[in-house]
Each structure stands twice: as structure tokens, then as C-alpha cells.
Short mmCIF file of C-alpha atoms in Angstrom, two decimals:
data_model
loop_
_atom_site.label_atom_id
_atom_site.label_comp_id
_atom_site.label_asym_id
_atom_site.label_seq_id
_atom_site.Cartn_x
_atom_site.Cartn_y
_atom_site.Cartn_z
CA MET A 10 120.49 97.82 103.44
CA LYS A 11 121.92 97.62 100.24
CA SER A 12 125.49 97.06 99.19
CA ILE A 13 128.39 99.68 98.98
CA ILE A 14 130.53 100.07 96.32
CA LYS A 15 133.69 102.18 95.97
CA THR A 16 134.38 102.20 92.13
CA PRO A 17 130.60 102.16 90.81
CA ALA A 18 130.40 99.44 87.37
CA THR A 19 129.11 101.00 83.81
CA ARG A 20 125.20 102.09 85.25
CA ALA A 21 123.58 105.51 85.51
CA ILE A 22 125.63 107.78 88.46
CA TYR A 23 124.01 110.20 90.64
CA GLN A 24 125.24 112.94 92.73
CA HIS A 25 124.04 115.13 95.54
CA TYR A 26 122.70 118.62 94.66
CA ILE A 27 123.94 121.33 97.04
CA ASN A 28 123.88 124.99 96.66
CA GLY A 29 122.49 124.72 92.91
CA THR A 30 125.27 122.56 91.72
CA PHE A 31 125.96 118.61 91.92
CA TYR A 32 128.19 117.52 94.14
CA GLY A 33 130.27 114.15 95.24
CA SER A 34 132.66 113.07 92.50
CA VAL A 35 132.03 109.93 90.77
CA PRO A 36 135.87 108.11 90.99
CA SER A 37 136.10 108.64 95.24
CA GLY A 38 133.44 107.96 97.66
CA ASP A 39 131.45 105.19 98.74
CA TYR A 40 128.26 104.78 96.64
CA ILE A 41 124.99 102.92 96.85
CA GLU A 42 123.36 100.73 94.35
CA VAL A 43 119.69 100.88 93.68
CA LEU A 44 118.24 97.70 92.51
CA ASP A 45 114.92 97.44 90.06
CA PRO A 46 112.88 95.02 92.70
CA CYS A 47 111.27 93.27 89.80
CA THR A 48 114.76 91.69 88.38
CA GLU A 49 117.09 92.47 91.42
CA GLU A 50 119.39 94.01 88.68
CA ILE A 51 121.67 97.04 90.16
CA ILE A 52 120.09 100.15 88.04
CA ALA A 53 122.23 103.07 89.28
CA SER A 54 124.53 104.29 91.88
CA VAL A 55 124.04 107.16 94.16
CA PRO A 56 126.27 108.86 96.77
CA ARG A 57 126.47 107.64 100.57
CA GLY A 58 126.44 111.02 102.15
CA GLY A 59 127.48 111.84 105.66
CA GLN A 60 128.70 114.62 107.88
CA GLU A 61 130.38 116.82 105.11
CA GLU A 62 127.57 116.43 102.70
CA ALA A 63 124.90 117.26 105.62
CA ASP A 64 126.90 120.50 106.62
CA ALA A 65 127.62 121.48 103.07
CA ALA A 66 123.74 121.31 102.33
CA VAL A 67 122.80 123.01 105.53
CA ASP A 68 125.43 125.94 105.28
CA ALA A 69 123.83 126.47 102.10
CA ALA A 70 120.13 126.69 102.65
CA VAL A 71 121.45 128.82 105.44
CA ALA A 72 123.45 131.25 103.51
CA ALA A 73 120.20 131.22 100.85
CA GLN A 74 117.43 132.02 103.63
CA ARG A 75 117.40 135.68 104.26
CA HIS A 76 117.36 136.59 100.59
CA TRP A 77 114.41 133.75 99.72
CA SER A 78 112.65 134.90 102.41
CA SER A 79 112.47 138.53 101.66
CA LEU A 80 110.98 137.91 98.46
CA PRO A 81 107.39 138.72 98.09
CA SER A 82 105.16 134.84 98.68
CA VAL A 83 103.76 135.73 95.09
CA GLU A 84 107.71 136.00 93.51
CA ARG A 85 107.96 132.63 95.15
CA ALA A 86 105.39 131.09 93.90
CA LYS A 87 106.43 131.52 90.32
CA TYR A 88 109.11 129.15 91.03
CA LEU A 89 106.52 126.31 92.21
CA LYS A 90 104.72 127.06 89.15
CA ALA A 91 108.13 126.58 87.01
CA MET A 92 108.48 123.38 88.91
CA ALA A 93 105.13 121.81 88.18
CA ASN A 94 105.34 122.95 84.18
CA THR A 95 108.71 121.27 84.72
CA ILE A 96 107.43 117.91 85.88
CA ARG A 97 104.54 117.94 83.49
CA GLU A 98 107.10 118.47 80.64
CA ASN A 99 109.43 115.32 81.81
CA ARG A 100 106.06 113.34 83.08
CA VAL A 101 106.67 110.41 81.24
CA MET A 102 110.03 109.81 81.67
CA LEU A 103 109.84 110.75 85.53
CA ALA A 104 107.30 108.06 85.79
CA GLU A 105 108.98 105.19 83.96
CA THR A 106 112.00 105.70 86.59
CA LEU A 107 109.55 105.75 89.09
CA ALA A 108 108.34 102.18 88.29
CA ARG A 109 111.55 100.85 87.71
CA GLU A 110 113.30 102.19 91.03
CA GLN A 111 110.31 100.89 93.14
CA ALA A 112 108.19 98.32 91.33
CA LYS A 113 105.23 100.77 91.66
CA VAL A 114 102.95 99.52 88.49
CA LYS A 115 102.95 102.55 85.48
CA ALA A 116 99.45 103.95 86.21
CA LEU A 117 99.96 104.50 89.82
CA ALA A 118 103.58 106.17 88.91
CA GLN A 119 101.95 108.18 86.14
CA VAL A 120 99.48 109.65 89.12
CA GLU A 121 102.35 110.35 91.85
CA ILE A 122 104.25 112.38 89.19
CA ASP A 123 100.83 114.27 88.11
CA VAL A 124 99.55 114.70 91.72
CA THR A 125 102.98 115.81 92.32
CA ALA A 126 102.83 118.77 89.50
CA GLU A 127 99.46 119.53 90.87
CA TYR A 128 100.79 119.84 94.50
CA TYR A 129 103.30 122.67 93.47
CA ASP A 130 100.49 124.57 91.78
CA TYR A 131 98.52 123.88 94.89
CA TYR A 132 100.99 125.60 96.82
CA ALA A 133 101.57 128.33 94.78
CA GLY A 134 97.92 129.41 95.01
CA PHE A 135 98.54 130.28 98.74
CA ALA A 136 101.08 132.84 97.98
CA ARG A 137 98.27 135.66 98.65
CA ALA A 138 96.25 133.40 100.99
CA TYR A 139 98.20 133.27 104.13
CA GLU A 140 98.04 135.38 106.73
CA GLY A 141 98.78 136.66 109.94
CA GLU A 142 96.19 138.66 112.38
CA ILE A 143 95.28 142.07 114.21
CA ILE A 144 93.88 141.30 117.76
CA GLN A 145 92.72 143.76 120.14
CA SER A 146 94.50 145.39 122.81
CA ASP A 147 93.74 146.09 126.65
CA ARG A 148 95.41 149.05 126.06
CA VAL A 149 94.30 152.72 124.59
CA GLY A 150 96.25 153.39 121.85
CA GLU A 151 98.23 150.22 121.34
CA GLN A 152 98.16 147.58 118.18
CA ILE A 153 98.80 144.15 118.57
CA PHE A 154 99.77 142.03 115.45
CA LEU A 155 100.59 138.35 115.00
CA HIS A 156 103.06 138.05 111.96
CA LYS A 157 103.63 134.68 110.24
CA LEU A 158 107.40 134.04 109.47
CA PRO A 159 109.11 131.29 107.82
CA ILE A 160 110.88 129.02 110.51
CA GLY A 161 114.23 129.08 108.24
CA VAL A 162 115.92 126.26 107.30
CA VAL A 163 113.69 123.05 106.70
CA VAL A 164 115.21 119.26 106.63
CA GLY A 165 112.63 116.95 104.83
CA ILE A 166 113.47 113.31 105.53
CA CYS A 167 111.56 111.36 102.44
CA PRO A 168 110.33 107.78 102.35
CA TRP A 169 110.60 104.97 99.53
CA ASN A 170 106.91 104.25 99.37
CA PHE A 171 106.06 107.72 97.78
CA PRO A 172 109.26 109.57 97.28
CA PHE A 173 108.75 112.06 94.44
CA PHE A 174 105.11 113.13 95.98
CA VAL A 175 106.53 113.35 99.59
CA MET A 176 109.23 115.33 98.69
CA ALA A 177 106.79 117.87 96.93
CA ARG A 178 104.60 117.71 100.15
CA LYS A 179 107.54 119.04 102.22
CA VAL A 180 109.46 121.27 99.82
CA ALA A 181 106.22 122.86 98.08
CA PRO A 182 104.75 124.53 101.32
CA SER A 183 108.14 125.43 102.78
CA MET A 184 109.32 127.37 100.02
CA LEU A 185 106.26 128.98 99.35
CA THR A 186 106.37 130.44 103.07
CA GLY A 187 110.02 131.82 102.64
CA ASN A 188 111.86 128.66 104.15
CA THR A 189 114.83 126.86 102.11
CA ILE A 190 115.24 123.30 102.62
CA VAL A 191 117.64 120.43 102.67
CA VAL A 192 116.16 117.50 101.47
CA LYS A 193 117.27 113.35 102.31
CA VAL A 194 115.71 111.41 100.02
CA SER A 195 115.43 107.26 100.24
CA GLU A 196 118.51 105.12 99.82
CA GLU A 197 115.61 102.86 98.32
CA ALA A 198 114.31 104.63 95.65
CA PRO A 199 116.46 108.18 95.23
CA LEU A 200 116.44 108.41 91.49
CA THR A 201 112.90 109.97 90.61
CA CYS A 202 113.79 113.34 93.01
CA LEU A 203 117.58 113.17 91.50
CA GLU A 204 116.21 112.82 88.39
CA PHE A 205 114.43 116.29 89.23
CA THR A 206 117.38 118.00 90.46
CA LYS A 207 118.79 117.57 87.00
CA LEU A 208 115.63 119.70 85.52
CA LEU A 209 115.89 122.39 88.20
CA GLY A 210 118.39 124.41 85.67
CA SER A 211 115.16 125.01 83.41
CA VAL A 212 113.81 126.71 86.84
CA ASN A 213 116.41 128.88 87.44
CA LEU A 214 115.93 128.40 91.22
CA PRO A 215 118.10 130.78 93.62
CA LYS A 216 121.40 128.30 94.85
CA GLY A 217 120.82 127.31 98.28
CA VAL A 218 116.98 127.27 98.23
CA LEU A 219 116.38 123.17 97.66
CA ASN A 220 119.16 120.87 98.27
CA VAL A 221 118.89 116.95 97.86
CA VAL A 222 121.23 114.94 99.60
CA CYS A 223 122.09 110.97 99.55
CA GLY A 224 122.83 108.13 101.94
CA TYR A 225 121.64 106.57 104.99
CA GLY A 226 119.47 107.63 107.63
CA ASN A 227 122.13 106.90 110.42
CA GLU A 228 124.78 108.63 108.65
CA VAL A 229 123.81 111.88 106.72
CA GLY A 230 120.18 112.20 108.07
CA GLU A 231 121.65 111.70 111.55
CA ALA A 232 124.30 114.88 110.87
CA LEU A 233 121.40 116.50 109.37
CA THR A 234 119.22 116.04 112.48
CA HIS A 235 121.60 117.23 115.17
CA ASN A 236 122.48 120.25 113.25
CA LYS A 237 121.86 123.17 115.32
CA ASN A 238 121.31 125.44 112.45
CA VAL A 239 118.06 123.47 111.00
CA GLY A 240 114.65 125.05 112.93
CA MET A 241 112.38 122.35 111.71
CA ILE A 242 112.57 118.25 110.93
CA SER A 243 109.71 116.90 108.59
CA LEU A 244 109.75 113.10 108.44
CA THR A 245 107.88 110.64 106.98
CA GLY A 246 108.79 106.76 107.81
CA SER A 247 108.80 104.29 110.56
CA VAL A 248 107.34 104.70 114.15
CA ASP A 249 111.36 103.93 114.81
CA SER A 250 112.79 106.46 112.78
CA GLY A 251 110.24 108.98 114.41
CA HIS A 252 112.01 107.89 117.93
CA LYS A 253 115.13 108.87 116.28
CA VAL A 254 114.56 111.98 114.59
CA MET A 255 112.66 113.33 118.01
CA ALA A 256 115.86 112.29 120.31
CA ALA A 257 117.87 114.13 117.51
CA ALA A 258 115.86 117.13 117.78
CA ALA A 259 115.44 117.14 121.77
CA LYS A 260 119.50 118.33 121.65
CA ASN A 261 118.79 121.75 120.16
CA ILE A 262 115.02 121.79 120.49
CA THR A 263 114.35 121.76 117.12
CA LYS A 264 110.66 121.78 116.09
CA VAL A 265 109.52 118.08 114.50
CA SER A 266 106.60 117.24 111.97
CA LEU A 267 106.23 113.36 111.85
CA GLU A 268 104.22 111.23 109.66
CA LEU A 269 104.83 107.55 110.98
CA GLY A 270 103.23 104.20 110.64
CA GLY A 271 99.60 102.77 110.67
CA LYS A 272 97.56 100.15 111.31
CA ALA A 273 94.28 101.34 109.46
CA PRO A 274 91.13 99.64 110.45
CA ALA A 275 88.34 98.72 108.03
CA ILE A 276 84.99 98.09 109.82
CA VAL A 277 82.30 96.35 107.32
CA CYS A 278 78.67 96.77 108.70
CA GLU A 279 75.73 94.25 107.93
CA ASP A 280 73.97 97.07 106.00
CA ALA A 281 77.39 97.94 103.70
CA ASP A 282 77.14 97.75 100.14
CA MET A 283 79.60 94.48 99.63
CA GLU A 284 80.89 95.69 96.31
CA VAL A 285 81.80 98.33 97.30
CA ALA A 286 83.11 96.97 100.67
CA VAL A 287 84.86 94.46 98.88
CA ASN A 288 86.47 96.82 95.92
CA SER A 289 87.47 99.42 98.13
CA ILE A 290 89.25 97.66 100.87
CA VAL A 291 91.21 95.32 98.04
CA ALA A 292 92.24 98.73 96.15
CA SER A 293 93.31 100.32 99.93
CA ARG A 294 95.65 96.98 100.39
CA ILE A 295 97.30 96.28 96.92
CA ILE A 296 98.10 99.90 96.04
CA TYR A 297 101.73 99.74 95.89
CA SER A 298 101.75 96.81 96.74
CA GLY A 299 100.45 97.39 100.30
CA GLN A 300 103.22 99.25 101.13
CA VAL A 301 101.25 102.57 102.11
CA CYS A 302 100.60 103.62 105.47
CA ASN A 303 97.42 104.97 105.37
CA CYS A 304 95.46 102.25 103.77
CA ALA A 305 93.52 99.19 105.28
CA GLU A 306 95.73 96.68 107.27
CA ARG A 307 93.14 94.95 109.46
CA VAL A 308 89.33 94.24 109.01
CA TYR A 309 86.20 93.72 111.25
CA VAL A 310 83.52 92.49 109.86
CA GLU A 311 79.77 92.13 111.63
CA GLU A 312 78.95 88.50 111.66
CA GLY A 313 75.90 88.43 109.87
CA VAL A 314 77.74 89.51 106.63
CA TYR A 315 81.16 88.05 107.37
CA ASP A 316 80.95 84.69 105.50
CA ALA A 317 79.83 86.43 102.13
CA PHE A 318 82.27 89.12 102.64
CA LEU A 319 84.62 87.00 103.31
CA GLU A 320 84.00 84.85 100.00
CA LYS A 321 83.87 88.10 98.12
CA LEU A 322 87.16 89.06 99.45
CA THR A 323 89.10 86.27 98.93
CA THR A 324 87.85 86.30 95.31
CA ALA A 325 88.83 89.44 94.46
CA MET A 326 92.31 88.93 95.81
CA LYS A 327 92.62 85.84 94.26
CA ALA A 328 91.95 88.10 91.02
CA VAL A 329 94.89 90.63 91.32
CA LYS A 330 97.01 90.60 88.96
CA VAL A 331 100.81 90.71 89.73
CA GLY A 332 103.62 91.31 87.37
CA ASN A 333 106.85 93.31 86.82
CA ALA A 334 105.59 97.38 87.26
CA SER A 335 108.26 98.21 84.15
CA ASN A 336 107.61 95.64 81.47
CA ASP A 337 103.75 94.49 82.14
CA SER A 338 101.01 96.10 81.50
CA GLY A 339 97.08 95.88 83.10
CA ILE A 340 98.73 94.73 86.55
CA ASP A 341 97.71 95.61 89.73
CA MET A 342 100.23 95.29 91.64
CA SER A 343 104.20 94.18 91.45
CA ALA A 344 106.95 93.45 93.60
CA GLN A 345 107.93 94.59 97.25
CA ILE A 346 110.76 97.22 97.54
CA ASN A 347 113.81 94.91 98.93
CA GLN A 348 114.10 91.48 100.69
CA LYS A 349 114.46 92.86 103.97
CA GLN A 350 110.65 94.26 103.29
CA LEU A 351 109.56 90.31 101.58
CA ASP A 352 110.91 88.94 104.58
CA LYS A 353 109.05 90.87 107.08
CA ILE A 354 106.08 89.75 105.24
CA SER A 355 106.77 86.37 105.14
CA GLY A 356 107.84 86.44 108.62
CA MET A 357 104.45 87.95 110.20
CA VAL A 358 102.37 85.61 108.11
CA ASP A 359 104.35 82.34 109.01
CA ARG A 360 104.11 83.70 112.86
CA ALA A 361 100.31 84.24 112.34
CA GLN A 362 100.01 80.51 110.83
CA ALA A 363 101.83 79.20 113.80
CA ALA A 364 99.45 81.03 116.53
CA GLY A 365 96.34 78.99 114.25
CA ALA A 366 95.28 81.67 111.88
CA LYS A 367 94.12 80.48 108.68
CA ILE A 368 95.24 81.36 105.18
CA ALA A 369 92.33 81.69 102.76
CA THR A 370 94.34 82.61 99.63
CA GLY A 371 98.12 83.46 99.57
CA GLY A 372 100.12 83.35 102.56
CA LYS A 373 103.68 82.91 101.02
CA LYS A 374 106.17 84.34 98.34
CA SER A 375 105.17 84.23 94.80
CA THR A 376 106.72 81.16 92.82
CA SER A 377 105.49 83.14 89.31
CA PHE A 378 108.75 85.00 88.63
CA ASP A 379 112.39 83.98 88.87
CA LYS A 380 113.68 87.28 90.56
CA GLY A 381 112.31 89.77 92.54
CA TYR A 382 110.78 90.32 95.89
CA PHE A 383 107.32 89.41 95.29
CA TYR A 384 104.80 88.23 97.50
CA GLU A 385 101.12 87.07 96.94
CA PRO A 386 97.93 88.90 97.68
CA THR A 387 97.08 87.46 100.89
CA VAL A 388 93.92 87.15 103.22
CA ILE A 389 94.25 85.53 106.69
CA THR A 390 91.16 84.53 108.91
CA ASN A 391 90.66 83.09 112.57
CA VAL A 392 92.80 85.51 113.87
CA LYS A 393 92.90 87.14 117.20
CA GLN A 394 92.90 90.94 118.14
CA ASP A 395 96.04 90.72 120.45
CA ALA A 396 98.08 88.86 117.44
CA GLU A 397 101.31 90.77 116.07
CA ILE A 398 99.24 90.68 112.49
CA MET A 399 96.49 92.44 114.15
CA GLN A 400 98.48 94.98 116.08
CA LYS A 401 102.05 95.40 114.19
CA GLU A 402 102.11 97.09 110.72
CA VAL A 403 102.67 94.67 108.00
CA PHE A 404 103.19 97.04 105.31
CA GLY A 405 102.58 94.35 102.23
CA PRO A 406 99.78 92.29 100.38
CA VAL A 407 98.23 91.01 103.56
CA LEU A 408 94.53 91.39 105.21
CA PRO A 409 93.57 89.86 108.56
CA VAL A 410 89.90 89.57 108.51
CA MET A 411 88.04 89.34 112.10
CA LYS A 412 84.42 88.52 112.61
CA VAL A 413 82.58 91.00 115.15
CA LYS A 414 79.43 90.63 117.12
CA ASP A 415 78.07 94.18 116.45
CA PHE A 416 79.00 97.95 115.33
CA ASP A 417 80.35 98.35 119.04
CA GLU A 418 83.11 95.69 119.19
CA ALA A 419 84.18 96.96 115.92
CA LEU A 420 84.24 100.17 117.27
CA LYS A 421 86.43 99.15 120.38
CA LEU A 422 88.44 96.55 118.40
CA ALA A 423 89.20 99.23 115.90
CA ASN A 424 90.56 101.72 118.55
CA ASP A 425 92.81 99.14 120.46
CA SER A 426 95.90 99.98 118.67
CA GLU A 427 98.90 102.14 119.29
CA TYR A 428 98.48 103.76 115.88
CA GLY A 429 95.98 106.48 114.88
CA LEU A 430 96.61 107.75 111.00
CA THR A 431 93.52 106.10 109.03
CA SER A 432 90.34 104.07 109.27
CA ALA A 433 87.39 103.20 107.18
CA VAL A 434 83.92 102.25 107.57
CA TYR A 435 80.89 100.59 105.38
CA THR A 436 77.66 101.42 105.69
CA ARG A 437 74.76 103.09 104.85
CA ASP A 438 73.46 104.51 108.17
CA ILE A 439 73.73 107.72 109.18
CA ASN A 440 73.83 107.24 112.79
CA LYS A 441 76.89 104.91 112.59
CA MET A 442 78.52 107.37 110.37
CA LEU A 443 77.93 110.07 113.29
CA ARG A 444 79.30 107.42 115.80
CA ALA A 445 82.21 106.55 114.02
CA THR A 446 83.09 110.64 113.28
CA LYS A 447 83.05 111.13 117.20
CA GLU A 448 84.72 107.65 118.33
CA LEU A 449 87.33 106.52 115.66
CA ASN A 450 90.39 107.77 117.45
CA PHE A 451 92.10 108.33 114.20
CA GLY A 452 93.62 111.60 112.17
CA GLU A 453 91.48 110.47 108.97
CA VAL A 454 87.87 108.40 108.89
CA TYR A 455 86.78 107.41 105.37
CA PHE A 456 83.51 106.17 104.66
CA ASN A 457 82.42 103.78 101.77
CA ARG A 458 85.64 104.34 99.81
CA GLU A 459 89.42 103.71 99.77
CA ASN A 460 92.01 104.97 101.86
CA PHE A 461 93.33 107.67 100.06
CA GLU A 462 93.84 111.68 101.05
CA ALA A 463 92.89 114.93 99.37
CA ILE A 464 95.90 117.31 98.70
CA GLN A 465 93.59 120.21 100.54
CA GLY A 466 92.73 118.07 103.62
CA PHE A 467 94.92 117.17 106.35
CA HIS A 468 96.70 114.20 106.40
CA ALA A 469 97.89 113.95 110.06
CA GLY A 470 98.41 110.95 112.67
CA TRP A 471 97.35 110.24 116.34
CA ARG A 472 99.33 108.65 118.76
CA LYS A 473 102.50 106.69 117.58
CA SER A 474 101.16 107.48 114.03
CA GLY A 475 102.60 111.28 114.37
CA ILE A 476 102.81 114.83 115.10
CA GLY A 477 101.68 117.71 112.96
CA GLY A 478 100.45 116.93 109.44
CA ALA A 479 100.44 118.04 105.56
CA ASP A 480 98.26 119.20 103.04
CA GLY A 481 95.95 122.22 102.93
CA LYS A 482 95.74 125.17 104.93
CA HIS A 483 96.78 123.52 108.06
CA GLY A 484 99.77 121.61 106.39
CA LEU A 485 101.18 125.04 105.43
CA GLU A 486 100.98 126.73 109.55
CA GLU A 487 103.51 123.63 109.86
CA TYR A 488 106.30 125.71 108.12
CA LEU A 489 105.45 129.12 109.47
CA GLN A 490 106.33 130.50 113.51
CA THR A 491 104.06 133.38 115.00
CA LYS A 492 106.07 136.45 116.04
CA THR A 493 103.52 138.96 118.21
CA ILE A 494 104.27 142.67 117.66
CA TYR A 495 103.12 145.09 120.25
CA ILE A 496 102.86 148.85 119.14
CA GLN A 497 101.99 151.66 121.46
CA GLN A 498 101.13 154.98 120.37
CA THR A 499 103.12 157.54 122.30
CA SER A 500 102.04 161.38 122.32
#
């Protein structure tokens, strides 16, 4: 947890965005320090919200929702398009802010900003596309209609790893369908989202439609999830956070949509293209320094190609370029988000070694930097299926690799997990692809490519990886509820 200050020093100061205005005075109240993970320098202060801010934001959303939902969907879509244009006009500034606040390499930070703009445009395109139904009746002279209507007020709780994109993932479909929304940004990486609120003046968004609050999950987040006027809670976060949100939602029977952790398996078959497999798995593991829930967390390799694959994988991981996300160009990854995350990774690798695992490369905190939360790209071998490193999410640049006898064993071990978000298979055999398509118990299966979803798909976890999902037309449905209308003709 970041430290808290009463009187912020000279640095960037941010406020909540509630009911179309900036909320929370600078001289008073508790603030949270935001650090640059590469330098440990304090770069900004954000307000530490609580019950007062949560209630104010929800009240504003409630007050705005009736008028907002009465607008034609094409009118609501115009605001999403304006938000997309505003992002594009400020794309470099937003990417630089993102790179610095969370140690995301510049190229990936720019991708996140640009795809976020596309996301708003994409959902604006659904304005005339989502629809209800007419159902055949059993009665003479009766019509039955299914109307798709907004839920009301949505609370979106965003993570620190893709904060700006995931904010759009909740805001765009919510607003398009006539809901109003309160977004709780991560205290670890709130700045890009808050910079975006400063740009909303050019969009002329009606007051209360979008509200953004800062603070800790157990304070402002808890207050939001317990509010009786909230119709839906959408969380992207850890399994532990999912447990807390479900418990809070139970009080008011509030709908939840949860994208939680992952422990994605990658299966490498004997007939796989080794270059494709190695490059894709490395790319999938080091993207944002391994802090991505849908990317490869464990690798199963058929014994016939195990040695060759391991050699290529180790060489590729050794070649990964690590540096300061804000200052260094041409790097592949940067620092972890904070000291807690660095210590978690280090502890898991140390415990794996103590249990008999071998380090092929990496395996420790980086000594190449005087400051910052850097961990070396790591490959681990001689691991067992029931080991912590194979069962629990590392969320860092660490790849445990296990030899398997054949594809049957690989499928069995891949499914042996409490998670069910994504998976990957590397093979040229169409029969193996078809088997994996049916037998892998994960919301997504990638063949011969890195784990990275499309905005028109459906990103949804099974088991402890989540409930509901996001993206595409099915993601839009998350933000709608159904009303059935029966109209009987009378004489």
C-alpha cells in the first residue's frame, strides 16, 4: 500500500471527478502518493476517497441516469465518438503519463491509448445494432416483446495493469446502453484516467453520466459496492477482490461481472513451429513485465522437443531488454508496479527453488538498476504440477516449464487449475486443435499465437477467473436487463 500524506508536497495534484466537476480540496483530506516504479520518485498525489465521495458519485449517477437513458442510443454514441477523438488528440501525452506512472514501455503504452480510442468508437457503432425481440404467443391476439433496457447505475472497479483500456471496457458499453457509471480507479496507476477527466470538458458530457473516484478498495471501493442504488458492479482484479465484491453485492443482490486472475497454460507439441512457439510465449510472458492476467504462466512441452524448446526459450528470455519505461527506447519490459509485487514474485521463485526447482535463467531481483522494482526475466525447470509456482498466479516475468509425455498428459495438466481464463496450444495438427478446442476448460484458447484478445471477441473467464465477460456484442449484453411485455388485444 502506498503511503498517505496530509499536505501534498510540490507535485502534480489530482481530484475526483464527480457530477461534472472536480471534487476534493487540495489543502484538506488525506492523499495517496503515486510513484514512478522505475525510479521510486513521487510524481503525484491523488485524493483518498471514502464514504462521502462514494455516496456523492452514486447520487450524481442516479440523478443523471433517467435523462441519459431517455436519449436515443445514436445520441449517446456521439459522446463516445467525441471521447475517442479527444483521446486521439492527446494520445502522446496520455501515453507518456501511462508509461511513467506504471512502468509500461512506451510502445505498449501508446498501443493501450490508441486501442482505447478504438474501443469507444467500436461501441458507438452498436447504437443501432443492439435490439430486443418479438416472441410468438400461445394466445390469439397477443403480442410478446422483449425489451433490452439499461440496468441503471454501474460501478466499474479498474486494475492497475491496463487502467485506461479497462476503464473504457466498462464505460463505453455502459454509457452506450443508457447506464450511468462511477469508476473507481486504481490507487497504483490512477493518473492517465484522471488526466482523461480533465479533457472531458471538450466532450460536453452531461453531468453525472461518468464519475471517477480515487482511493483504496477497502475504503471508497467498499462504500461503492455496498450502495443500494448501484445496479451492477464490474470488477477487473484479483480473485481475492472478486470474493469481496461478491460478498458486498450479496447484501443488495447487485449484479456482478468479474474478470479475475489467470494461470494460463501453454502447450508445445512435437510438431509445433519452434520459432513461433518460443517467440509467442516470450512475448506473452514479458508483455507489461509479466503483469497481465491472460498471458502464459506455465508451459507444458512434449518430451520429444523439450530440450530444443528449453534451449531456445532460455536464450530468448536472456535476450529480453529491460529498462526505464519513460527514458529508455527499444526495451522489451520494465519494472514491476511496486515493492509488494516485486517481493511476491521473488518469494514465489525462492520457494520454488527451495522445493527443488532449477533456474535456467534469471531467478532474482535485478542488480542493474540503483532504484526501481525490477525483476529478471526468468525460466524455471524441474517443477512439479502441485507446486505453488504451477498453481498460483505469479503475475511477473517468470515461466515455469514442465516436460510431458504426450498431448493427453498436457491437456490433463493444463486443466488442473482453479483458474480458467486463457490457454494456448502450439501445433500444426488440426486434430489436436479440434481436441483442444473442446477439451481445454478455459474461456479463451489461442493457437500458434500470443495470448491477446480482440475487442470484437468475448473476454470471459471460467472457474475462479470470473463471472460474465467483456468485449464484443456479448460484452454489451452485460450492461442490459430484459423486460418482457405482454399486450393482449381486446375487442
